[in-house]
Amino acid sequence: MFKNLKTKLIVVYSVALICFISFLLVYSSRHIHKEFTLFLKTELQQSIDYINTYCLSFHKPINKQFFTYEIVTALKNLSQKSSLRITIIQNDGTVLFDTDANPEIMENHLYRPEILEARKNGTGMATRFSNTIGADMLYVASYYSNYYIRTAKSMSTINMLIESITRNIVIAGIIVLIISITVTAIFATAFTRPIKESLRFIDAFFNGNLHARILNYKDDEMGYLQKAMNQLADNIQQRIMELTNEKNKLFMIIESIHDPIALIDEDKKIVIYNRAFANCFEYPERLTGKYYFTVIRHSELNAKIYIAFSQKQKISFEETIGAKNFHIFIYPFAEPATGILLLMHDVTEQKRIQQLKSDLVGNLSHELKTPISIIRGYLETIKDNICDQKTAEQFIENALINVERQNAIINDMLKLNQLETSSFITSESIDLKKIISQCVELLTPKIQKKNLAIVMDIQSLPQTITGNAFLAEEIFFNLIDNAINYNNPGGSITISANKESTLLSISIADTGVGIPPDEIPRIFERFYRVDKSRSRETGGTGLGLSIVKHAALIMGWTVDVTSSSSGSTFRIIIPSV
Ligand code: ADP
């Protein structure tokens, strides 16, 4: 009814006070009435005794003739002085004398209660409304063998007294009530203030303001309670901070993992996940609280998650999602809550490397096997003596050419491997003009043999650039070598340099067989040859352009190719010169 503690206190206190005042009123009025009646009775009794003594002093029988003018006057005087009504009644109830009425017309009084009691006990008392007087009266009567003396007094005094006392008590009560309510209100305000402050604090704290505290608490029980609440808040804040830190660390760890991870609770909703997980399923919104099957749109994976949930068993399997391969682990857990941990280990790169390795082993074995078979063929023929001396020498020569090819393949493989684990590569100032000229010089016998013209337009090259001499040599040697190998006899090779703002480009153009457009993307792969027999004829290993691409990549250079049936142009682009 009253929610406010202050109002409750005031109402309860006021009701208690009103009850107390009411009780005081009833009790005091009754007590006063009783005591006053007793006092009045004693007074009336004394008057009776006095009247009787007065009447007896005449030594005459008390009858109608007894009341002479003198006696009547004396009794009326006494009645007036003492505000008494005096009545003298004969034994049979006939009224002989009455101060307030004419006895002649008064009815028989024998059965008046006070008279009946007086006859029985000697004295009698009654209170009633007198029609003669028109007021509440107290009657006291005494019986003297053949007559009764009755005195009566109006009770209006007592009623007035009780009324006055009641009025005073009510006024005093109202004053006390007003003062009490004011004092109670002041006290209740002071008493409830710390409670209100505490409630304000609890409200703020539970609504997330962890810094809220109760200030200025007093040195009493309530203050002690408030201090304890503050300490409790300190502890909770400390724990929340610790937990938040732990949570942040956990999130950082999860975020730093490149594999998709998600924690799904028993309601099948995502609780924790990392960015890799969100990216993997390309879900545009926040995933927390979403059902896993609304995010993971992959029926096989969802079926496995369902199994892990129902069988509560760890499951691991491989699955392709989008363009990626994953080794997926699903760990069901029961502590501290039930759910599953989904860990998707991205094995795409691993698979690619594995594939590359097996391709490489296949290619390499194939490349090495062919010359070995040829060498074995020649050697077996010589061993079996089925050819003459001259042919045998020719066979040995051929076997040596194939040994040389194997050597070239192994050397190129070692070079490639060296480039791939390129920790030894250093940056230095290199003179490209010098490097290109040295390569041309080394290859001059081959150029002359094929009767090729060589045009050099590399004057615009800067004196030095930053790079690596070994790698630059590998690049230009292989490209010029290819321009010779795949050129037509009598053709030409043009080496030109061009500088455009910060870019430097060096082109090696030949007038050879060219490369079909659909083959161009593949020529940088290991052992890839457009024309296998031609490559073999020229002593090619199929690794030259792979070395060029790797070496360029290490130095931040790029290589591009344009080709037609009238020749090819390989262009090296060197940035930030
Ligand atoms: P190879 O040792 O066989 O020359 P490369 O890796 O250097 O191996 O070249 C790969 C293939 O690219 C060659 O077999 C050849 O078919 C083609 N190729 C390379 N350079 C040229 C060029 N200048 N003109 C035509 N074809 C070329």
Coordinates of C-alpha atoms and ligand atoms in Angstrom, one line a residue:
M1 CA 0.0 0.0 0.0
F2 CA 2.7 2.5 1.1
K3 CA 5.8 1.7 -0.9
N4 CA 7.8 4.5 0.6
L5 CA 9.5 3.5 3.9
K6 CA 9.3 7.1 5.2
T7 CA 5.5 7.2 4.6
K8 CA 5.2 3.8 6.3
L9 CA 7.0 5.0 9.4
I10 CA 4.9 8.2 9.6
V11 CA 1.6 6.3 9.1
V12 CA 2.4 3.6 11.6
Y13 CA 3.6 6.1 14.2
S14 CA 0.5 8.3 13.7
V15 CA -1.9 5.3 14.0
A16 CA -0.2 4.2 17.1
L17 CA -0.4 7.6 18.6
I18 CA -4.1 8.1 17.7
C19 CA -4.9 4.7 19.3
F20 CA -3.0 5.7 22.5
I21 CA -4.9 9.1 22.7
S22 CA -8.3 7.4 22.1
F23 CA -7.5 4.8 24.8
L24 CA -6.4 7.7 27.2
L25 CA -9.7 9.5 26.5
V26 CA -12.0 6.5 27.2
Y27 CA -10.0 5.4 30.2
S28 CA -9.7 8.9 31.8
S29 CA -13.4 9.8 31.2
R30 CA -14.6 6.5 32.8
H31 CA -12.2 6.9 35.7
I32 CA -13.2 10.5 36.4
H33 CA -16.9 9.5 36.1
K34 CA -16.5 6.7 38.7
E35 CA -14.4 8.8 41.1
F36 CA -16.7 11.8 40.9
T37 CA -19.8 9.7 41.5
L38 CA -18.2 8.2 44.6
F39 CA -17.3 11.7 45.8
L40 CA -20.8 13.0 45.1
K41 CA -22.3 10.0 46.9
T42 CA -20.3 10.7 50.0
E43 CA -21.3 14.3 49.9
L44 CA -25.0 13.4 49.5
Q45 CA -24.8 10.8 52.3
Q46 CA -23.3 13.4 54.6
S47 CA -26.2 15.7 53.7
I48 CA -28.7 13.0 54.5
D49 CA -27.0 12.4 57.9
Y50 CA -27.2 16.1 58.6
I51 CA -30.9 16.5 57.6
N52 CA -31.8 13.5 59.7
T53 CA -30.0 14.9 62.7
Y54 CA -31.8 18.2 62.1
C55 CA -35.2 16.6 61.8
L56 CA -34.7 14.4 64.9
S57 CA -33.7 17.4 66.9
F58 CA -37.4 18.5 66.9
H59 CA -38.5 15.3 68.7
K60 CA -41.6 15.1 66.6
P61 CA -42.9 12.3 64.4
I62 CA -42.0 12.9 60.8
N63 CA -45.3 13.1 58.9
K64 CA -47.1 15.7 56.8
Q65 CA -47.6 18.0 59.8
F66 CA -43.9 17.9 60.6
F67 CA -43.1 20.2 57.8
T68 CA -43.8 23.5 59.3
Y69 CA -42.9 26.7 57.5
E70 CA -39.8 27.1 59.6
I71 CA -38.5 23.5 58.8
V72 CA -39.4 23.8 55.1
T73 CA -37.5 27.1 54.9
A74 CA -34.5 25.7 56.7
L75 CA -34.4 22.7 54.3
K76 CA -34.9 24.8 51.2
N77 CA -32.0 27.1 52.4
L78 CA -29.8 24.1 52.8
S79 CA -30.9 22.8 49.3
Q80 CA -30.1 26.1 47.7
K81 CA -26.7 26.5 49.4
S82 CA -25.6 23.0 48.5
S83 CA -27.4 22.8 45.1
L84 CA -29.2 19.7 46.5
R85 CA -32.6 18.3 45.9
I86 CA -34.0 17.0 49.2
T87 CA -36.9 14.6 49.3
I88 CA -38.4 13.0 52.4
I89 CA -40.6 10.1 51.8
Q90 CA -43.0 8.3 54.1
N91 CA -42.7 4.5 54.8
D92 CA -45.4 3.7 52.2
G93 CA -43.7 5.8 49.5
T94 CA -45.8 8.9 49.8
V95 CA -43.7 12.0 49.3
L96 CA -43.8 14.2 52.4
F97 CA -41.4 16.9 51.3
D98 CA -39.5 17.9 48.2
T99 CA -37.4 21.0 47.6
D100 CA -37.9 21.1 43.9
A101 CA -41.6 20.0 43.4
N102 CA -44.9 20.0 45.1
P103 CA -45.2 16.7 47.1
E104 CA -49.0 16.8 46.7
I105 CA -48.7 16.1 43.0
M106 CA -45.7 13.8 43.2
E107 CA -46.3 10.1 42.5
N108 CA -45.6 7.3 45.0
H109 CA -41.8 6.9 45.3
L110 CA -41.7 3.4 46.9
Y111 CA -40.4 1.7 43.8
R112 CA -37.7 4.2 42.9
P113 CA -34.5 2.0 42.7
E114 CA -32.6 4.0 45.4
I115 CA -35.6 3.6 47.7
L116 CA -35.9 -0.1 47.1
E117 CA -32.2 -0.5 47.8
A118 CA -32.3 1.6 50.9
R119 CA -35.2 -0.5 52.3
K120 CA -33.0 -3.5 51.7
N121 CA -29.5 -2.3 52.7
G122 CA -30.2 0.9 54.7
T123 CA -28.8 3.1 51.9
G124 CA -29.4 3.1 48.2
M125 CA -28.0 4.9 45.2
A126 CA -29.2 5.4 41.6
T127 CA -28.4 7.6 38.6
R128 CA -31.1 8.6 36.1
F129 CA -32.6 11.4 34.2
S130 CA -35.0 13.4 36.3
N131 CA -38.1 14.6 34.5
T132 CA -38.7 17.0 37.3
I133 CA -35.3 18.6 37.1
G134 CA -34.7 17.9 33.4
A135 CA -31.1 16.6 34.0
D136 CA -29.1 13.5 34.8
M137 CA -29.2 13.1 38.6
L138 CA -27.4 11.1 41.3
Y139 CA -29.9 9.9 43.9
V140 CA -28.8 8.7 47.4
A141 CA -31.4 7.5 49.9
S142 CA -31.3 6.3 53.6
Y143 CA -34.0 4.4 55.4
Y144 CA -34.9 5.3 58.9
S145 CA -37.5 2.7 60.0
N146 CA -40.6 4.8 59.0
Y147 CA -39.3 7.3 56.6
Y148 CA -36.7 7.8 53.9
I149 CA -34.5 10.8 53.3
R150 CA -33.3 11.1 49.7
T151 CA -30.8 13.7 48.5
A152 CA -30.0 14.2 44.8
K153 CA -27.6 16.3 42.8
S154 CA -27.3 17.1 39.1
M155 CA -24.6 15.2 37.3
S156 CA -24.2 18.0 34.7
T157 CA -21.0 19.2 36.5
I158 CA -19.4 15.8 36.1
N159 CA -20.5 15.7 32.4
M160 CA -19.2 19.2 31.9
L161 CA -15.9 18.2 33.6
I162 CA -15.6 15.1 31.4
E163 CA -16.4 17.1 28.3
S164 CA -13.8 19.7 29.2
I165 CA -11.1 17.1 30.0
T166 CA -12.0 15.3 26.7
R167 CA -11.7 18.5 24.7
N168 CA -8.3 19.3 26.4
I169 CA -7.0 15.8 25.7
V170 CA -8.2 16.0 22.1
I171 CA -6.5 19.4 21.6
A172 CA -3.3 18.2 23.3
G173 CA -3.5 15.0 21.3
I174 CA -3.7 16.9 18.0
I175 CA -0.8 19.1 19.0
V176 CA 1.2 16.0 20.1
L177 CA 0.2 14.3 16.8
I178 CA 1.4 17.3 14.6
I179 CA 4.6 17.6 16.6
S180 CA 5.1 13.8 16.4
I181 CA 4.4 13.6 12.7
T182 CA 6.9 16.4 12.1
V183 CA 9.5 14.8 14.3
T184 CA 8.9 11.4 12.7
A185 CA 9.1 12.9 9.2
I186 CA 12.5 14.5 10.1
F187 CA 13.7 11.3 11.7
A188 CA 12.4 9.1 8.9
T189 CA 14.1 11.4 6.3
A190 CA 17.4 11.1 8.1
F191 CA 16.9 7.4 8.7
T192 CA 15.9 6.6 5.1
R193 CA 18.5 8.9 3.4
P194 CA 21.4 6.3 3.6
I195 CA 18.9 3.6 2.4
K196 CA 18.0 5.8 -0.6
E197 CA 21.7 6.4 -1.3
S198 CA 22.4 2.7 -1.1
L199 CA 19.5 1.9 -3.5
R200 CA 20.7 4.6 -5.9
F201 CA 24.2 3.0 -5.8
I202 CA 22.9 -0.5 -6.3
D203 CA 20.8 0.7 -9.2
A204 CA 23.7 2.4 -10.9
F205 CA 26.1 -0.5 -10.2
F206 CA 23.7 -3.1 -11.6
N207 CA 23.2 -0.9 -14.7
G208 CA 26.9 -1.2 -15.5
N209 CA 28.4 1.9 -13.8
L210 CA 31.1 -0.1 -12.0
H211 CA 32.7 3.1 -10.6
A212 CA 29.6 4.0 -8.7
R213 CA 30.2 4.1 -4.9
I214 CA 28.4 5.3 -1.7
L215 CA 30.1 8.5 -0.5
N216 CA 30.1 10.1 3.0
Y217 CA 28.7 7.2 5.0
K218 CA 28.2 7.7 8.8
D219 CA 29.9 5.9 11.7
D220 CA 26.8 3.8 12.6
E221 CA 25.4 0.4 11.6
M222 CA 24.0 1.8 8.3
G223 CA 27.4 3.4 7.6
Y224 CA 29.1 0.0 8.3
L225 CA 26.7 -1.7 5.9
Q226 CA 27.4 1.0 3.2
K227 CA 31.1 0.6 3.7
A228 CA 30.7 -3.2 3.3
M229 CA 28.7 -2.6 0.1
N230 CA 31.5 -0.4 -1.3
Q231 CA 34.0 -3.1 -0.5
L232 CA 31.8 -5.7 -2.2
A233 CA 31.6 -3.4 -5.2
D234 CA 35.4 -3.0 -5.2
N235 CA 35.7 -6.8 -5.2
I236 CA 33.2 -7.3 -8.0
Q237 CA 34.8 -4.6 -10.1
Q238 CA 38.2 -6.2 -9.6
R239 CA 36.8 -9.6 -10.5
I240 CA 35.0 -8.2 -13.6
M241 CA 38.2 -6.4 -14.7
E242 CA 40.2 -9.7 -14.3
L243 CA 37.6 -11.6 -16.2
T244 CA 37.4 -8.9 -18.9
N245 CA 41.2 -9.1 -19.2
E246 CA 41.1 -12.9 -19.4
K247 CA 38.3 -12.7 -22.0
N248 CA 40.3 -10.1 -24.0
K249 CA 43.4 -12.3 -23.9
L250 CA 41.3 -15.2 -25.0
F251 CA 39.8 -13.2 -27.8
M252 CA 43.2 -11.9 -28.9
I253 CA 44.5 -15.5 -28.9
I254 CA 41.5 -16.7 -30.9
E255 CA 41.8 -13.7 -33.3
S256 CA 45.5 -14.3 -33.8
I257 CA 44.8 -17.8 -35.0
H258 CA 44.4 -17.9 -38.8
D259 CA 42.3 -21.0 -38.8
P260 CA 38.5 -20.5 -38.3
I261 CA 37.4 -21.3 -34.8
A262 CA 33.9 -21.2 -33.2
L263 CA 32.3 -22.2 -30.0
I264 CA 28.7 -23.4 -30.2
D265 CA 26.6 -23.8 -27.1
E266 CA 24.0 -26.5 -26.4
D267 CA 21.2 -24.3 -27.9
K268 CA 23.1 -24.6 -31.2
K269 CA 24.0 -20.9 -31.0
I270 CA 27.5 -19.4 -31.7
V271 CA 29.1 -18.1 -28.6
I272 CA 32.6 -17.3 -29.6
Y273 CA 34.2 -17.1 -33.0
N274 CA 37.2 -15.4 -34.7
R275 CA 37.4 -13.3 -37.8
A276 CA 38.8 -16.2 -39.9
F277 CA 35.5 -18.1 -39.1
A278 CA 33.3 -15.1 -40.2
N279 CA 35.4 -14.6 -43.4
C280 CA 35.2 -18.3 -44.2
F281 CA 31.4 -18.3 -44.3
E282 CA 31.1 -14.7 -45.5
Y283 CA 28.3 -13.9 -43.1
P284 CA 27.7 -10.1 -43.1
E285 CA 26.4 -9.7 -39.6
R286 CA 27.7 -10.4 -36.1
L287 CA 27.6 -14.1 -35.5
T288 CA 27.2 -14.2 -31.7
G289 CA 23.8 -15.7 -30.8
K290 CA 23.1 -16.9 -34.3
Y291 CA 22.2 -20.6 -34.9
Y292 CA 25.3 -22.3 -36.4
F293 CA 23.3 -23.7 -39.4
T294 CA 22.2 -20.2 -40.4
V295 CA 25.9 -19.2 -40.7
I296 CA 27.4 -22.4 -41.9
R297 CA 25.7 -23.0 -45.3
H298 CA 27.5 -26.4 -45.8
S299 CA 25.3 -29.5 -45.4
E300 CA 28.2 -32.0 -44.8
L301 CA 29.8 -29.9 -42.1
N302 CA 26.4 -29.2 -40.5
A303 CA 25.6 -32.9 -40.5
K304 CA 29.0 -33.6 -38.8
I305 CA 28.3 -31.0 -36.1
Y306 CA 24.9 -32.5 -35.5
I307 CA 26.5 -35.9 -35.0
A308 CA 29.1 -34.5 -32.6
F309 CA 26.3 -32.9 -30.6
S310 CA 24.2 -36.1 -30.5
Q311 CA 27.0 -38.6 -30.0
K312 CA 29.2 -36.4 -27.9
Q313 CA 32.2 -37.7 -29.7
K314 CA 35.3 -36.0 -31.1
I315 CA 35.1 -36.0 -34.9
S316 CA 37.9 -35.0 -37.4
F317 CA 37.6 -35.0 -41.2
E318 CA 38.7 -33.2 -44.3
E319 CA 36.3 -30.9 -46.1
T320 CA 36.5 -28.4 -49.0
I321 CA 34.7 -25.2 -48.3
G322 CA 34.7 -22.7 -51.1
A323 CA 38.2 -22.7 -52.6
K324 CA 39.9 -23.9 -49.4
N325 CA 40.6 -27.3 -47.9
F326 CA 40.2 -27.8 -44.2
H327 CA 41.1 -30.4 -41.7
I328 CA 38.1 -30.0 -39.4
F329 CA 38.1 -31.0 -35.7
I330 CA 34.9 -31.0 -33.7
Y331 CA 35.4 -31.4 -29.9
P332 CA 32.2 -31.8 -27.8
F333 CA 32.7 -30.5 -24.2
A334 CA 30.5 -30.6 -21.1
E335 CA 32.3 -28.2 -18.7
P336 CA 31.5 -25.5 -17.6
A337 CA 28.6 -25.8 -20.1
T338 CA 27.7 -28.1 -22.8
G339 CA 28.6 -27.4 -26.4
I340 CA 31.2 -28.0 -29.1
L341 CA 34.4 -26.4 -30.3
L342 CA 34.8 -26.2 -34.0
L343 CA 38.4 -25.9 -35.2
M344 CA 39.0 -25.7 -39.0
H345 CA 42.6 -26.1 -39.8
D346 CA 43.3 -24.5 -43.2
V347 CA 45.4 -27.1 -45.2
T348 CA 45.0 -25.4 -48.6
E349 CA 48.6 -24.2 -48.7
Q350 CA 49.8 -27.5 -47.2
K351 CA 48.0 -29.4 -49.9
R352 CA 49.3 -27.1 -52.6
I353 CA 52.8 -27.6 -51.4
Q354 CA 52.3 -31.3 -51.2
Q355 CA 51.0 -31.3 -54.8
L356 CA 53.9 -29.2 -55.9
K357 CA 56.3 -31.5 -54.2
S358 CA 54.9 -34.6 -55.7
D359 CA 54.8 -32.9 -59.2
L360 CA 58.4 -31.9 -58.7
V361 CA 59.5 -35.3 -57.7
G362 CA 57.6 -36.8 -60.7
N363 CA 59.0 -34.2 -63.1
L364 CA 62.5 -34.5 -61.7
S365 CA 62.6 -38.3 -61.8
H366 CA 61.3 -38.1 -65.3
E367 CA 63.9 -35.5 -66.3
L368 CA 66.7 -37.5 -64.8
K369 CA 65.4 -40.9 -66.0
T370 CA 65.5 -40.0 -69.7
P371 CA 69.2 -39.2 -69.9
I372 CA 70.0 -42.2 -67.6
S373 CA 68.2 -44.6 -70.0
I374 CA 70.0 -43.1 -73.0
I375 CA 73.4 -43.3 -71.1
R376 CA 72.6 -46.9 -70.1
G377 CA 71.7 -47.8 -73.8
Y378 CA 75.0 -46.4 -75.1
L379 CA 77.1 -48.1 -72.3
E380 CA 75.4 -51.5 -72.7
T381 CA 75.9 -51.4 -76.5
I382 CA 79.7 -50.6 -75.9
K383 CA 79.9 -53.3 -73.2
D384 CA 78.4 -56.0 -75.5
N385 CA 81.0 -55.1 -78.2
I386 CA 78.4 -54.9 -80.9
C387 CA 79.9 -51.7 -82.5
D388 CA 83.2 -50.7 -83.9
Q389 CA 85.7 -48.5 -82.3
K390 CA 84.5 -45.3 -84.1
T391 CA 80.8 -45.9 -83.2
A392 CA 81.8 -46.7 -79.6
E393 CA 83.6 -43.4 -79.4
Q394 CA 80.5 -41.6 -80.8
F395 CA 78.3 -43.4 -78.2
I396 CA 80.6 -42.4 -75.4
E397 CA 80.4 -38.8 -76.7
N398 CA 76.6 -39.0 -76.7
A399 CA 76.6 -40.6 -73.2
L400 CA 78.7 -37.6 -72.0
I401 CA 76.3 -35.1 -73.5
N402 CA 73.5 -36.8 -71.5
V403 CA 75.7 -36.8 -68.4
E404 CA 76.2 -33.1 -69.0
R405 CA 72.4 -32.6 -69.3
Q406 CA 71.9 -34.4 -66.0
N407 CA 74.5 -32.2 -64.5
A408 CA 72.8 -29.1 -65.9
I409 CA 69.4 -30.2 -64.5
I410 CA 71.0 -30.9 -61.0
N411 CA 72.8 -27.5 -61.1
D412 CA 69.6 -25.6 -62.1
M413 CA 67.7 -27.5 -59.4
L414 CA 70.3 -26.5 -56.8
K415 CA 70.1 -22.9 -58.0
L416 CA 66.3 -22.9 -57.7
N417 CA 66.5 -24.4 -54.2
Q418 CA 69.1 -21.8 -53.3
L419 CA 66.8 -19.1 -54.4
E420 CA 63.8 -20.5 -52.6
T421 CA 65.7 -20.6 -49.4
S422 CA 67.1 -17.2 -50.2
S423 CA 68.5 -16.1 -46.8
F424 CA 72.0 -15.5 -48.3
I425 CA 70.8 -12.8 -50.7
T426 CA 72.1 -9.4 -50.0
S427 CA 71.3 -6.0 -51.5
E428 CA 74.2 -4.2 -53.2
S429 CA 75.0 -1.6 -55.8
I430 CA 75.1 -3.3 -59.2
D431 CA 76.1 -2.2 -62.7
L432 CA 73.5 -3.6 -65.0
K433 CA 75.3 -2.5 -68.2
K434 CA 78.3 -4.5 -67.1
I435 CA 76.3 -7.5 -66.1
I436 CA 74.4 -7.6 -69.4
S437 CA 77.6 -7.1 -71.5
Q438 CA 79.3 -9.9 -69.6
C439 CA 76.4 -12.3 -70.3
V440 CA 76.5 -11.4 -74.0
E441 CA 80.2 -11.9 -74.0
L442 CA 79.9 -15.4 -72.4
L443 CA 77.3 -16.3 -75.0
T444 CA 79.1 -14.8 -78.0
P445 CA 80.3 -18.2 -79.3
K446 CA 76.7 -19.4 -79.4
I447 CA 75.5 -16.2 -81.0
Q448 CA 78.2 -16.5 -83.7
K449 CA 77.4 -20.2 -84.2
K450 CA 73.8 -19.3 -85.0
N451 CA 74.9 -16.3 -87.0
L452 CA 72.7 -13.9 -85.0
A453 CA 73.0 -10.1 -85.0
I454 CA 72.9 -8.5 -81.5
V455 CA 71.7 -5.0 -81.0
M456 CA 72.5 -3.3 -77.7
D457 CA 70.6 -0.1 -76.7
I458 CA 71.3 0.1 -73.0
Q459 CA 73.0 3.5 -72.7
S460 CA 70.0 4.9 -70.8
L461 CA 70.7 2.5 -67.9
P462 CA 71.9 4.2 -64.7
Q463 CA 75.4 3.7 -63.5
T464 CA 74.3 1.6 -60.6
I465 CA 71.1 0.4 -59.1
T466 CA 70.3 -1.6 -55.9
G467 CA 70.1 -5.3 -56.5
N468 CA 72.0 -8.5 -56.3
A469 CA 74.7 -9.2 -58.9
F470 CA 74.3 -13.0 -58.8
L471 CA 70.5 -12.9 -59.3
A472 CA 70.8 -10.3 -62.1
E473 CA 73.3 -12.4 -63.9
E474 CA 71.0 -15.5 -63.7
I475 CA 68.1 -13.4 -65.1
F476 CA 69.9 -11.9 -68.1
F477 CA 72.0 -15.0 -68.8
N478 CA 68.9 -17.2 -69.0
L479 CA 66.8 -14.7 -71.0
I480 CA 69.6 -14.0 -73.6
D481 CA 70.4 -17.7 -73.7
N482 CA 66.7 -18.4 -74.6
A483 CA 66.7 -15.6 -77.1
I484 CA 69.6 -17.5 -78.8
N485 CA 68.2 -21.0 -78.4
Y486 CA 64.7 -20.2 -79.7
N487 CA 65.9 -17.8 -82.5
N488 CA 66.0 -18.7 -86.1
P489 CA 69.5 -18.9 -87.6
G490 CA 70.6 -15.5 -89.0
G491 CA 68.0 -13.7 -86.8
S492 CA 68.7 -10.9 -84.3
I493 CA 68.5 -10.1 -80.6
T494 CA 67.8 -6.6 -79.4
I495 CA 68.6 -5.7 -75.8
S496 CA 67.1 -2.3 -74.9
A497 CA 66.6 -0.2 -71.8
N498 CA 63.9 2.3 -71.1
K499 CA 63.4 4.6 -68.2
E500 CA 59.9 5.9 -67.4
S501 CA 59.7 8.1 -64.2
T502 CA 60.7 5.7 -61.4
L503 CA 60.4 2.5 -63.5
L504 CA 63.2 1.0 -65.4
S505 CA 62.5 -1.6 -68.1
I506 CA 64.9 -3.8 -69.9
S507 CA 63.7 -5.8 -73.0
I508 CA 65.3 -8.8 -74.6
A509 CA 63.6 -9.2 -78.0
D510 CA 64.3 -12.0 -80.5
T511 CA 63.2 -12.9 -84.0
G512 CA 62.6 -16.5 -83.1
V513 CA 59.8 -19.1 -83.2
G514 CA 57.7 -17.2 -80.7
I515 CA 55.4 -18.7 -78.0
P516 CA 51.7 -19.6 -78.6
P517 CA 49.6 -17.3 -76.5
D518 CA 47.9 -20.1 -74.5
E519 CA 51.4 -21.5 -73.5
I520 CA 52.7 -18.1 -72.2
P521 CA 51.1 -18.5 -68.7
R522 CA 52.9 -21.9 -68.2
I523 CA 56.4 -21.2 -69.4
F524 CA 57.6 -20.1 -66.0
E525 CA 56.6 -23.5 -64.4
R526 CA 59.4 -25.9 -63.7
F527 CA 60.3 -28.3 -66.5
Y528 CA 57.6 -26.8 -68.7
R529 CA 58.7 -26.6 -72.3
V530 CA 56.7 -25.6 -75.3
D531 CA 58.7 -27.7 -77.7
K532 CA 60.4 -30.5 -75.7
S533 CA 62.6 -31.8 -78.5
R534 CA 63.8 -28.3 -79.4
S535 CA 64.6 -27.6 -75.7
R536 CA 66.5 -30.8 -75.4
E537 CA 68.4 -30.1 -78.6
T538 CA 69.6 -26.8 -77.2
G539 CA 70.5 -28.4 -73.9
G540 CA 67.7 -26.7 -72.0
T541 CA 66.6 -28.0 -68.6
G542 CA 63.2 -26.4 -68.6
L543 CA 64.2 -24.6 -65.4
G544 CA 65.7 -21.4 -66.8
L545 CA 62.5 -19.2 -66.7
S546 CA 61.7 -20.6 -63.2
I547 CA 65.0 -19.3 -62.0
V548 CA 64.4 -16.0 -63.8
K549 CA 61.0 -15.6 -62.1
H550 CA 62.3 -16.5 -58.7
A551 CA 65.3 -14.3 -58.9
A552 CA 63.2 -11.3 -60.1
L553 CA 60.7 -11.9 -57.3
I554 CA 63.4 -11.8 -54.6
M555 CA 64.6 -8.4 -55.8
G556 CA 61.1 -7.1 -56.3
W557 CA 61.4 -7.1 -60.1
T558 CA 58.7 -8.3 -62.4
V559 CA 58.9 -10.2 -65.7
D560 CA 56.4 -10.1 -68.6
V561 CA 56.3 -11.6 -72.0
T562 CA 54.9 -10.6 -75.4
S563 CA 55.2 -13.0 -78.3
S564 CA 54.1 -13.5 -81.8
S565 CA 55.1 -15.9 -84.6
S566 CA 57.9 -13.4 -85.5
G567 CA 59.6 -13.5 -82.1
S568 CA 59.3 -12.9 -78.4
T569 CA 60.1 -10.1 -76.1
F570 CA 60.9 -10.6 -72.4
R571 CA 60.7 -7.5 -70.3
I572 CA 62.2 -7.0 -66.9
I573 CA 60.6 -4.1 -64.9
I574 CA 62.6 -2.7 -62.0
P575 CA 60.7 -0.4 -59.7
S576 CA 61.9 2.6 -57.6
V577 CA 65.1 3.4 -59.4
Ligands
ADP1 P1 64.5 -24.3 -71.4 O1 65.7 -24.8 -70.6 O2 63.8 -25.4 -72.0 O3 64.8 -23.2 -72.3 P2 63.1 -22.3 -69.9 O4 62.5 -22.4 -68.6 O5 64.2 -21.4 -70.1 O6 63.5 -23.8 -70.3 O7 62.0 -22.0 -71.0 C1 60.8 -22.7 -70.9 C2 60.2 -22.9 -72.3 O8 59.8 -21.6 -72.8 C3 61.2 -23.3 -73.3 O9 61.2 -24.7 -73.4 C4 60.6 -22.7 -74.6 O10 59.6 -23.6 -75.1 C5 59.9 -21.5 -74.2 N1 60.8 -20.3 -74.4 C6 61.6 -19.7 -73.5 N2 62.2 -18.6 -74.0 C7 61.7 -18.5 -75.3 C8 61.9 -17.6 -76.4 N3 62.8 -16.5 -76.3 N4 61.3 -17.8 -77.6 C9 60.5 -18.9 -77.7 N5 60.2 -19.8 -76.7 C10 60.8 -19.6 -75.5

